[in-house]
XYZ file of C-alpha atoms in Angstrom:
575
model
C 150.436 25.980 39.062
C 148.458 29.227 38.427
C 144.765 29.250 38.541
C 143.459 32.301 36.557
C 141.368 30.496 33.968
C 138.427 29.009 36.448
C 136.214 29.063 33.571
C 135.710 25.850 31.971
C 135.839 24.952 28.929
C 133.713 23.206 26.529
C 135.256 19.815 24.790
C 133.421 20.593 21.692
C 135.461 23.838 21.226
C 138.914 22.383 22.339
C 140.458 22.106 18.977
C 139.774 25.341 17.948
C 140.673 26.919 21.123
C 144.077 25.411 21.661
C 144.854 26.412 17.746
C 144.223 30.061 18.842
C 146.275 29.500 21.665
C 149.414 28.800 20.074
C 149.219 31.470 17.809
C 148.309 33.995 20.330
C 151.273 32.951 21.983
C 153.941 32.973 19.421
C 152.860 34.330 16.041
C 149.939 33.707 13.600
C 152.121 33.551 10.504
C 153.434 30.122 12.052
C 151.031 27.400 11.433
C 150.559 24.043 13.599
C 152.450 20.917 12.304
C 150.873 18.210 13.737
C 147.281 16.857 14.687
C 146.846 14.994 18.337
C 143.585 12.612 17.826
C 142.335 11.811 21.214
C 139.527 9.634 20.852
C 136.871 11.736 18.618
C 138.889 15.188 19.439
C 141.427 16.838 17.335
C 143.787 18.977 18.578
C 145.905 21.450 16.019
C 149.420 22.051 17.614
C 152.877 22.922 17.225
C 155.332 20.067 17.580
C 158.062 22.081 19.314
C 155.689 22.989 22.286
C 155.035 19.980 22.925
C 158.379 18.525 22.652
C 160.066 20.960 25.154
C 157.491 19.582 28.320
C 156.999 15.897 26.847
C 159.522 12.693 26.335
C 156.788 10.992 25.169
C 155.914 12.893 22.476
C 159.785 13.920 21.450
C 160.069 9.877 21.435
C 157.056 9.247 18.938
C 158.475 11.949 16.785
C 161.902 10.585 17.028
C 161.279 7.239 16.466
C 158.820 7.395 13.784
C 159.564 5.978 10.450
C 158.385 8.915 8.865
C 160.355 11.990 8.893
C 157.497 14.635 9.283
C 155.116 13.719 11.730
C 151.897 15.479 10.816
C 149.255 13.248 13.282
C 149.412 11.356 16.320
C 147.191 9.261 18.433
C 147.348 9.991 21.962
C 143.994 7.666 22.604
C 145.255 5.955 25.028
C 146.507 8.721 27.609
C 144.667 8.720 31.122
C 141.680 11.415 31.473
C 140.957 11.305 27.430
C 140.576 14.595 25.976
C 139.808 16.907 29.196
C 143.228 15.602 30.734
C 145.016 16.201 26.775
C 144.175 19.497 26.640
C 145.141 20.595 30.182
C 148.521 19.171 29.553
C 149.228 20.783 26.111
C 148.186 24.056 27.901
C 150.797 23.655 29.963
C 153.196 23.250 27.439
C 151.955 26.558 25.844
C 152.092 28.352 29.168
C 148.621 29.019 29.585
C 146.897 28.794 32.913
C 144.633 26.399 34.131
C 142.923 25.199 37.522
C 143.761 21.531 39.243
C 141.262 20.599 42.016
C 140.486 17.520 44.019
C 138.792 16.312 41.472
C 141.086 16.598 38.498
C 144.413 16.117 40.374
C 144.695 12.527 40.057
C 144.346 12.649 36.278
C 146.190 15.495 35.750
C 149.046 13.495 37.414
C 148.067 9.889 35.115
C 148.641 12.161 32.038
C 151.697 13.802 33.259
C 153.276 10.378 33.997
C 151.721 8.901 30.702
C 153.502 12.025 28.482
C 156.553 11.462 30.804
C 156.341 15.314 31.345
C 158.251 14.745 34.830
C 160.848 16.838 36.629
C 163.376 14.444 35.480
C 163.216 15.320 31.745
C 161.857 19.339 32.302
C 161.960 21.389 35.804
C 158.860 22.260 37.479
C 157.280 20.107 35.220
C 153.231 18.786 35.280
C 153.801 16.123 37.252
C 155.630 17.517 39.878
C 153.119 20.364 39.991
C 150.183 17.715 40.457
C 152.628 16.078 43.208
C 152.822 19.499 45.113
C 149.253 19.991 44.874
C 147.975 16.201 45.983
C 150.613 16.790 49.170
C 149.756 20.519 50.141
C 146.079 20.732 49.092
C 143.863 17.462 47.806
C 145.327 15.115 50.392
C 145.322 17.387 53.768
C 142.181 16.598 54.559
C 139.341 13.718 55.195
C 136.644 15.061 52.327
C 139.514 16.095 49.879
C 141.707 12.582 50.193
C 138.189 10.698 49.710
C 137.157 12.315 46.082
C 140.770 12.218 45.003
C 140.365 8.470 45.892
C 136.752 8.242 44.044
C 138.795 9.788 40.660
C 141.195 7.524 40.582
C 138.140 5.115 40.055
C 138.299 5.696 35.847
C 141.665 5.656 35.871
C 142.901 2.047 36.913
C 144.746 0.162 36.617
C 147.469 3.202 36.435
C 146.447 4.788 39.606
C 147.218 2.091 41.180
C 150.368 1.515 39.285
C 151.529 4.390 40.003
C 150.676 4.488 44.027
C 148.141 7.411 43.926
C 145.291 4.832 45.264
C 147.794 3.416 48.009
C 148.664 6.964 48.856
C 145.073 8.346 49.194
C 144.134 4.997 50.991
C 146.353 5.501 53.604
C 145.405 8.742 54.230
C 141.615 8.706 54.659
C 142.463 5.761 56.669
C 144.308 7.473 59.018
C 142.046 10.487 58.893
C 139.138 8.274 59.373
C 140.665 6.527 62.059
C 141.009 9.951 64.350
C 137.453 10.866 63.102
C 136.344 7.720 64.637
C 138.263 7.676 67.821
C 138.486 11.745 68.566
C 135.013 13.090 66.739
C 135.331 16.586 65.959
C 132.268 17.047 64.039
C 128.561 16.902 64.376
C 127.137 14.486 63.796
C 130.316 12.241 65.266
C 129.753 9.389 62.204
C 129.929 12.163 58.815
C 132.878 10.365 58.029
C 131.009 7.261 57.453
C 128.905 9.157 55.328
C 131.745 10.476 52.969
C 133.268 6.952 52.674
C 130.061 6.028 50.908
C 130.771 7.635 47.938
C 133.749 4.931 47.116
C 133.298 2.051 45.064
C 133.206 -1.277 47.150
C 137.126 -2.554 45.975
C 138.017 1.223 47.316
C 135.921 0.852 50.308
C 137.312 -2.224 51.617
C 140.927 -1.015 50.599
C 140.216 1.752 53.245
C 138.468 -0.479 55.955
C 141.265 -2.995 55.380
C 143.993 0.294 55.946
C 141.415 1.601 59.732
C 141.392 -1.842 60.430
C 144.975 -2.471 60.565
C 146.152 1.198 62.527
C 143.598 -0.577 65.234
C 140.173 1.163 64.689
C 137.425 -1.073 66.984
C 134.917 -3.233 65.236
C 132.216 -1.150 66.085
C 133.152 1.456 64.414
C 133.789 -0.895 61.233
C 130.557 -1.762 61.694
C 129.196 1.514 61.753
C 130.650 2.138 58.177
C 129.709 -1.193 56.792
C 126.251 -0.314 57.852
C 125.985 3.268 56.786
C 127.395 2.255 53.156
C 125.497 -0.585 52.787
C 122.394 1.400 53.215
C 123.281 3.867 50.391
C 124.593 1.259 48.374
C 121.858 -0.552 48.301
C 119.381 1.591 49.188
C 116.471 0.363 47.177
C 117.248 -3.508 48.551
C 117.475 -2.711 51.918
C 115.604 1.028 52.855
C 112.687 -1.110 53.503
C 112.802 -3.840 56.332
C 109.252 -4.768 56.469
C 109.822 -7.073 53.536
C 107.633 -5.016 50.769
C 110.457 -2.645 49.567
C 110.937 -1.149 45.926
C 111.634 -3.777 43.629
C 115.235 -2.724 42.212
C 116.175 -5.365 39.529
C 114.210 -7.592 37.451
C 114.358 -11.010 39.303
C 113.995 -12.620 35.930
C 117.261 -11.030 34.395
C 119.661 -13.042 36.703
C 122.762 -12.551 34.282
C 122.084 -8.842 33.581
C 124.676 -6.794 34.106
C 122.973 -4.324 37.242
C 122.014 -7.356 39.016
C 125.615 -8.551 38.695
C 126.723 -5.592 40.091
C 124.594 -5.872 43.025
C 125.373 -9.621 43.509
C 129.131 -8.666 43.507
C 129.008 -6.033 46.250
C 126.224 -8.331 48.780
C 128.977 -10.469 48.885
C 132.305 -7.945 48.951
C 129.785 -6.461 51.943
C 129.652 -10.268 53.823
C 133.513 -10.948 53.327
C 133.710 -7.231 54.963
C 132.028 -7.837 58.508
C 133.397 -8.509 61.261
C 134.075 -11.797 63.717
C 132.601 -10.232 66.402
C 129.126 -10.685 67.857
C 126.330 -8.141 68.084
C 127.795 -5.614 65.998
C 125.379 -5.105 63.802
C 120.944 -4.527 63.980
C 119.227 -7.650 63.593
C 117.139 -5.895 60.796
C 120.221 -5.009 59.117
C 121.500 -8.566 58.950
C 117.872 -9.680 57.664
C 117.703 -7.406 55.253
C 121.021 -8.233 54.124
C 120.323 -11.914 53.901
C 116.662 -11.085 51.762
C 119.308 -9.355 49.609
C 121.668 -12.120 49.456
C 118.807 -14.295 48.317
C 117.086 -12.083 46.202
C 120.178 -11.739 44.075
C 120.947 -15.323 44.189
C 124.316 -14.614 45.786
C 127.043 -17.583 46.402
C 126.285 -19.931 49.105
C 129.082 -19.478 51.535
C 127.858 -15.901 51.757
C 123.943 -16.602 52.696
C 125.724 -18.766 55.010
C 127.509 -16.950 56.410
C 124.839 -14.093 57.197
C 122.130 -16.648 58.091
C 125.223 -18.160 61.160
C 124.765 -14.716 62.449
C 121.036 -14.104 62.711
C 121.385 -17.410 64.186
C 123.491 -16.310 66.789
C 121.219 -13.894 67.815
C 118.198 -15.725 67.165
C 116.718 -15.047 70.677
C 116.452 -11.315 69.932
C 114.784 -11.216 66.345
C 111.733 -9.751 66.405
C 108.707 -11.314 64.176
C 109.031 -8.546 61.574
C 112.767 -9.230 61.342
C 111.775 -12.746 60.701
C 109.947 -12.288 58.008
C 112.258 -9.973 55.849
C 114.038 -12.743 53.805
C 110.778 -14.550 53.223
C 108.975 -11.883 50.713
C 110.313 -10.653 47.479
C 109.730 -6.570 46.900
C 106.225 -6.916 46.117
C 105.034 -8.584 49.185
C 103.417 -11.365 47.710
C 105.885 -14.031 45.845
C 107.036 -16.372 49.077
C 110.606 -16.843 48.270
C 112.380 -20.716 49.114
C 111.932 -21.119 52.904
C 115.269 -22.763 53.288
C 117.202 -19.920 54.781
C 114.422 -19.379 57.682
C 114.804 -22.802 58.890
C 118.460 -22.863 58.717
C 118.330 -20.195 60.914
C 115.867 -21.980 63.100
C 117.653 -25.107 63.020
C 121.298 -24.021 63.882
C 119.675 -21.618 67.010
C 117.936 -25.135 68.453
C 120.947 -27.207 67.987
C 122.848 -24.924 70.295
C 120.427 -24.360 72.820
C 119.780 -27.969 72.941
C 123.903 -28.293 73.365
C 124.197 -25.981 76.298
C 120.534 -24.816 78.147
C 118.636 -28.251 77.555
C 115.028 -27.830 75.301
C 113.342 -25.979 78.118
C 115.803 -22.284 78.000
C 114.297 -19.110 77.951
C 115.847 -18.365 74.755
C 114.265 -21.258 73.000
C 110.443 -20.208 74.658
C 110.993 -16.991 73.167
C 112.316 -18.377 70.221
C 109.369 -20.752 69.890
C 106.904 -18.308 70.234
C 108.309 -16.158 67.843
C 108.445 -19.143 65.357
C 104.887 -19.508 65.811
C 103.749 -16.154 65.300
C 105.947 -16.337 62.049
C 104.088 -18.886 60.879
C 101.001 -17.311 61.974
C 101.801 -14.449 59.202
C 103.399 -16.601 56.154
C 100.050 -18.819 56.205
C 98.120 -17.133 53.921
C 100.443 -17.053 51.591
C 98.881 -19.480 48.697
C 102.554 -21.294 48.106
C 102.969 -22.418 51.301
C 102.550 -26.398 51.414
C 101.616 -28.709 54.149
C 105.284 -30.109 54.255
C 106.755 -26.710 54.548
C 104.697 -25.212 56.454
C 104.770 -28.686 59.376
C 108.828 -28.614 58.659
C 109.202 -25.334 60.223
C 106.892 -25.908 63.088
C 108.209 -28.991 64.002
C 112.135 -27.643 64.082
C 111.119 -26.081 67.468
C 110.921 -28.895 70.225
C 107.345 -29.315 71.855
C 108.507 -28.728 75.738
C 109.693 -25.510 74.424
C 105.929 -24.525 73.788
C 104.384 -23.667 77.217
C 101.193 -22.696 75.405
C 100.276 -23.717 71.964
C 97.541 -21.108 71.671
C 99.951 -19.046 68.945
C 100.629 -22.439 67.126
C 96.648 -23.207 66.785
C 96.144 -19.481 65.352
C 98.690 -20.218 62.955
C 97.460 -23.324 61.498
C 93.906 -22.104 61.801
C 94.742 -19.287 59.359
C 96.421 -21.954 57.337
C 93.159 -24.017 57.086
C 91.292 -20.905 56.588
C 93.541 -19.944 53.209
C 93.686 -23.423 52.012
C 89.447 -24.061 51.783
C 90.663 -26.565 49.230
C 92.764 -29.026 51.439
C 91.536 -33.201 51.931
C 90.759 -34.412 55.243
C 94.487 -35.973 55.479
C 96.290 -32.460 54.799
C 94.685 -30.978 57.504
C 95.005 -33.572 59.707
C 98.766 -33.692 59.120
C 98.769 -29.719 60.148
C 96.368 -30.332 62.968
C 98.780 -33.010 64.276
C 101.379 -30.257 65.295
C 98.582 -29.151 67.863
C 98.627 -30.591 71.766
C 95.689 -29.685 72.686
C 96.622 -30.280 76.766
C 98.592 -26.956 75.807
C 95.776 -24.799 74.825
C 94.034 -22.259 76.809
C 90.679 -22.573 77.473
C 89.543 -20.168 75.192
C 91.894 -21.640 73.112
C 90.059 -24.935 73.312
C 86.632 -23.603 73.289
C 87.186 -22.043 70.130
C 88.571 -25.295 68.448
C 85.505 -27.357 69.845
C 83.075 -24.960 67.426
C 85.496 -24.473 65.066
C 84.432 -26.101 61.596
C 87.532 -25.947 60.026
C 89.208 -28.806 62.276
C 89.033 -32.479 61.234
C 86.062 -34.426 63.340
C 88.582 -36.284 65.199
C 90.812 -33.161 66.082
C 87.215 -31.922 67.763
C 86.677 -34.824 69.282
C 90.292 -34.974 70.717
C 89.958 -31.205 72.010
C 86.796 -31.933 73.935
C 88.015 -35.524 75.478
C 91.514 -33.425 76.614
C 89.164 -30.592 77.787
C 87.388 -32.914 80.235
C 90.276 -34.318 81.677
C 91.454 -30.911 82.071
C 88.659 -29.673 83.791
C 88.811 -33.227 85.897
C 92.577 -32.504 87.026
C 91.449 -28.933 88.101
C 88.777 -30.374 90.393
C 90.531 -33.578 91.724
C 93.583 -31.250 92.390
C 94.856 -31.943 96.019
C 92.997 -29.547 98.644
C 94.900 -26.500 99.535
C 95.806 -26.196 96.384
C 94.457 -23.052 94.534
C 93.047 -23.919 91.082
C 92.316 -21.804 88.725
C 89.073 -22.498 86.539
C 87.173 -20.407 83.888
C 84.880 -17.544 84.291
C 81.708 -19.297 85.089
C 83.124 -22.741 86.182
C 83.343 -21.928 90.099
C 79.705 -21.441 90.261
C 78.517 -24.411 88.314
C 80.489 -26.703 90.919
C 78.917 -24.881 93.665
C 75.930 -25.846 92.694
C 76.363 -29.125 91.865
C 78.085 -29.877 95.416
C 75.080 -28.386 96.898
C 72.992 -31.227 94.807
C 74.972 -33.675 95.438
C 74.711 -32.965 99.540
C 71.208 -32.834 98.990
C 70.773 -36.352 97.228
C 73.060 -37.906 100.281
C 70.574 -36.573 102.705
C 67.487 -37.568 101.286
C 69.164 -41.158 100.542
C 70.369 -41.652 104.366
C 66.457 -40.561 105.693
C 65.000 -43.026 102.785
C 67.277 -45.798 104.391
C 65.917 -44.923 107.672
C 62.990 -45.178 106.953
C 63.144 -48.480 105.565
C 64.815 -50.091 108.295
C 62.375 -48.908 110.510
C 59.213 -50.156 108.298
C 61.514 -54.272 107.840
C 61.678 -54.269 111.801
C 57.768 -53.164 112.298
C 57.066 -56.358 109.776
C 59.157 -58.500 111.298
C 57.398 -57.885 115.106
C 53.687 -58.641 113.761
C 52.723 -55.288 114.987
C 49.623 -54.812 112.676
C 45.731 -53.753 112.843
C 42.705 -53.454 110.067
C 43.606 -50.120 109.358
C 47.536 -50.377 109.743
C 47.537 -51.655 106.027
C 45.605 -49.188 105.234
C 47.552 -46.439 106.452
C 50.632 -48.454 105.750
C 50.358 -48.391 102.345
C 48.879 -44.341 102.106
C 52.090 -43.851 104.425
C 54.419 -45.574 101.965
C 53.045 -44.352 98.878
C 52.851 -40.868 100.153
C 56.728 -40.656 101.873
C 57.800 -42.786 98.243
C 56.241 -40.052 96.340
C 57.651 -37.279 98.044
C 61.434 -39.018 97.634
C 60.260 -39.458 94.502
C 59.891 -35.496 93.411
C 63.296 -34.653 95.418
C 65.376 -36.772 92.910
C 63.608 -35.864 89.850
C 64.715 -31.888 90.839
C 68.496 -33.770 91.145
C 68.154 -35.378 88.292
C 71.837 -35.230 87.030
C 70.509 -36.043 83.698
C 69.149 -32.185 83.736
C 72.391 -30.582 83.537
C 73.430 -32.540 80.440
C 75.569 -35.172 82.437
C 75.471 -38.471 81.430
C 77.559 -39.686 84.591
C 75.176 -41.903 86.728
C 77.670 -43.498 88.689
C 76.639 -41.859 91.786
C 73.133 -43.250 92.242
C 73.528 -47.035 93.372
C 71.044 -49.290 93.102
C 71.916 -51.004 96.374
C 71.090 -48.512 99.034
C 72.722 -50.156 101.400
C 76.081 -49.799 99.924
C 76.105 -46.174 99.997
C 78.834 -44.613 101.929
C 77.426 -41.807 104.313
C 80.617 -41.314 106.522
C 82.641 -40.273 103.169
C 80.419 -38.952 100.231
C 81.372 -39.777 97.024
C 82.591 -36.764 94.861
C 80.200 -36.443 91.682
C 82.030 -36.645 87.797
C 80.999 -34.616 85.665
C 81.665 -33.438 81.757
C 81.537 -29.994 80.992
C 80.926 -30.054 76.819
């Protein structure tokens, strides 16, 4: 086909300028004999012309009931008025320009006005063959818009195996893009594919997947289209993206647009395993339930974070919980799904005590940690999640008592009950000590959660010291003296006890002799008083009583009964 007029030409002026056509080419004292209405657009021709390229036409005409044919609707032909007026210049001999773009419903029109080889040599349609073989389908970028054209021009594209054709090509060309990059950056192809509808697009990865292109590379395009697809859903994977649709308007016809292509998107990924970025898969599933999509497909992309549970991050975790504006909590149910199906498996092959779950666990609580301020968040939903991790996989609860003291701290307004119930996900043998220090001043806990704290912090500190000797126990900053100096009293007391018991042995066997003078009771009694007194001071200063201990169970009344060959070890509360 010859390609001198490049310039286009305006719609508006298409009647008017195919009238001057035909009378340029033949001779103005013959006038047009017949109207073509396509859509809004009249077009002023000569029947003859039209008859020699197109059956269709010469059929109408023949077949009409009425002998002269003066208008005809041609409404229906593929391409509308653009495509009309290309063909009837070809029937008038006047050049034109096909291109990727136009080539597909250039050939729609041909077929639809039957203006084939069969009925006219070197007719439209085989021109628009030649072209889509030699030029339009030779390469990657060319085969792709061809492919995006026939789009608007279903279902007779299809029909007539242009979309089957083109499919199999970028497939193939895709295919040795993927495999044997010879391009920079080595995934542009991905990039091209994007610009296909989602029916086209999985057409093509159906076509790469069958000549035996790898599932990464599937993945690669699944990803890279999904992202411009949806960019405004998914760009952001903090959770406080662009809102893109009202939320309200659940049967509009945008968000059922989007709905439809979330879950072409799902049915598109692959079987295999850590294909795809755990933020991508979040972010999918915050679409998925964002648009309200069916269930099989949230289920299906919450079995795959699941999967990979142990390697989501906190901030991946909390993508499906927010809607766009960072504030409305969305239903929690996917999150502990997730949760849920990762424990049941762990708990099925590694026992409750796996690394994976740990991290898991401590990721759970850190989650929490961040979704408690959130004003919608109940007591039930907020214990519910907690509680789907098992308690031995919690080493250290100290993450697990920030979280439900920022809970406490957003809910002022919660009874006594309610925050026991949160409190009672604590163990407070699990906290740190700062951990525990903390919760012993802290104001917000129930009385008896205090209490509890404190009793488990002195049995803490109690293990520590009565740990078996040899073995090296850590204590707090601070702690290690304080014992020093309370075995240092405690050495004292047993020495000043033994030398008081001395003593009075000494004084019952001088009684029992007689040994006495006028003076001896006398000096007796100065003696006695004055030794008493001077016991006296030394366990006021050891006073146990002055360190805030209210342990006396190492000061026996019955002297005698004191042990001196194996001293007692002092207890003692630290509060």
């Amino acid at each position: 086909m010859a390609t001198e007029g490049k310039t286009p030409i305006n719609i508006n002026t298409m009647s008017s300028s195919l009238q001057r056509t035909g009378q340029l080419g033949f001779s103005q004292d013959i006038p047009t004999d017949v109207v073509v209405e396509v859509g809004e657009a009249n077009f002023s021709l000569h029947k003859f012309m039209l008859v020699a390229k197109s059956n269709y036409i010469r059929k109408l005409i023949m077949e009409s009931k009425d002998s002269d044919v003066t208008r005809i609707d041609l409404s229906d032909i593929p391409g509308g008025a653009e495509m009309f007026e290309k063909a009837a210049k070809f029937c008038y001999g006047v050049s034109f320009e096909i291109t990727v773009q136009n080539v597909a419903a250039l050939q729609c029109a041909a077929e639809f006005l039957q203006m084939t080889d069969k009925y006219c040599d070197n007719n439209l349609a085989g021109r628009t063959q030649d072209f889509l073989s030699q030029v339009a389908l030779s390469s990657l970028s060319g085969a792709i818009v061809v492919l995006k054209s026939c789009e608007i021009l279903l279902p007779i594209s299809r029909d007539l195996g242009i979309v089957r054709r083109c499919v199999d090509v970028v497939g193939t060309k895709a295919c040795n893009e993927a495999m044997f990059p010879c391009r920079s950056p080595p995934n542009w192809w991905t990039e091209e594919l994007c610009i296909l509808n989602i029916d086209f697009f999985s057409d093509v990865l159906a076509s790469m997947k069958q000549k035996g292109l790898k599932p990464s590379s599937l993945a690669s395009a699944i990803i890279t289209y999904t992202e411009r697809s949806l960019r405004d859903l998914v760009r952001d994977h903090s959770g406080r993206g662009v809102k893109f649709s009202d939320p309200e308007n659940n049967d509009s016809e945008e968000r059922t647009q989007q709905r439809h292509l979330v879950e072409s998107i799902v049915s598109l990924l692959p079987s295999d395993k850590g294909l795809f970025p755990i933020n991508f898969l979040c972010s999918l599933l915050r679409c998925a339930v964002f648009l309200n999509t069916s269930l099989a497909s949230k289920n299906e992309v919450e079995k795959r974070i699941s999967a990979v549970l142990e390697h989501v991050t906190v901030d991946d975790l909390l993508v499906p919980s927010f809607t766009y504006d960072g504030e409305r909590l969305l239903d929690l149910d996917s999150v502990r799904r997730i949760i849920s199906a990762f424990v049941e498996k762990e708990k099925s092959k590694k026992g409750l005590c796996s690394v994976s779950l740990q991290r898991v666990a401590k990721n759970v609580d850190s989650y929490l940690a961040e979704i408690a301020t959130c004003l919608e968040l109940t007591v039930s939903k907020f214990n519910a999640i907690a509680n789907l991790v098992p308690k031995s996989a919690r080493k250290s609860e100290d993450d697990l008592y920030r979280a439900v003291d920022i809970f406490l701290k957003a809910h002022p307004s919660l009874g006594e009950i309610e925050r026991e119930k949160v409190c009672s996900l604590m163990d407070p043998l699990k906290l740190s000590y700062d951990a525990r220090l903390h919760a012993s001043q802290n104001k917000r806990l129930p009385v008896n959660i205090v209490l509890h704290t404190l009793y488990y912090d002195q049995l803490k500190l109690r293990s520590e010291v009565e740990d078996k000797e040899g073995t090296p126990v850590i204590v707090p900053e601070g702690l290690g003296t304080r014992d020093s100096s309370l075995a240092k009293e405690n050495e004292d007391l047993r020495s000043e006890l033994m030398k008081m018991k001395m003593y009075v042995s000494d004084l019952q066997n001088n009684v029992a002799a007689g040994a006495s003078s006028s003076n001896a009771p006398s000096n007796k009694k100065n003696s006695k008083h004055t030794f008493f007194s001077s016991v006296s001071k030394k366990l006021g200063k050891l006073n146990p009583f002055r360190h805030g201990s209210k342990d006396t169970s190492n000061i026996d009344e019955d002297l005698d009964g004191v042990d001196i060959t194996k001293p007692r070890r002092r207890r003692f509360s630290i509060s």
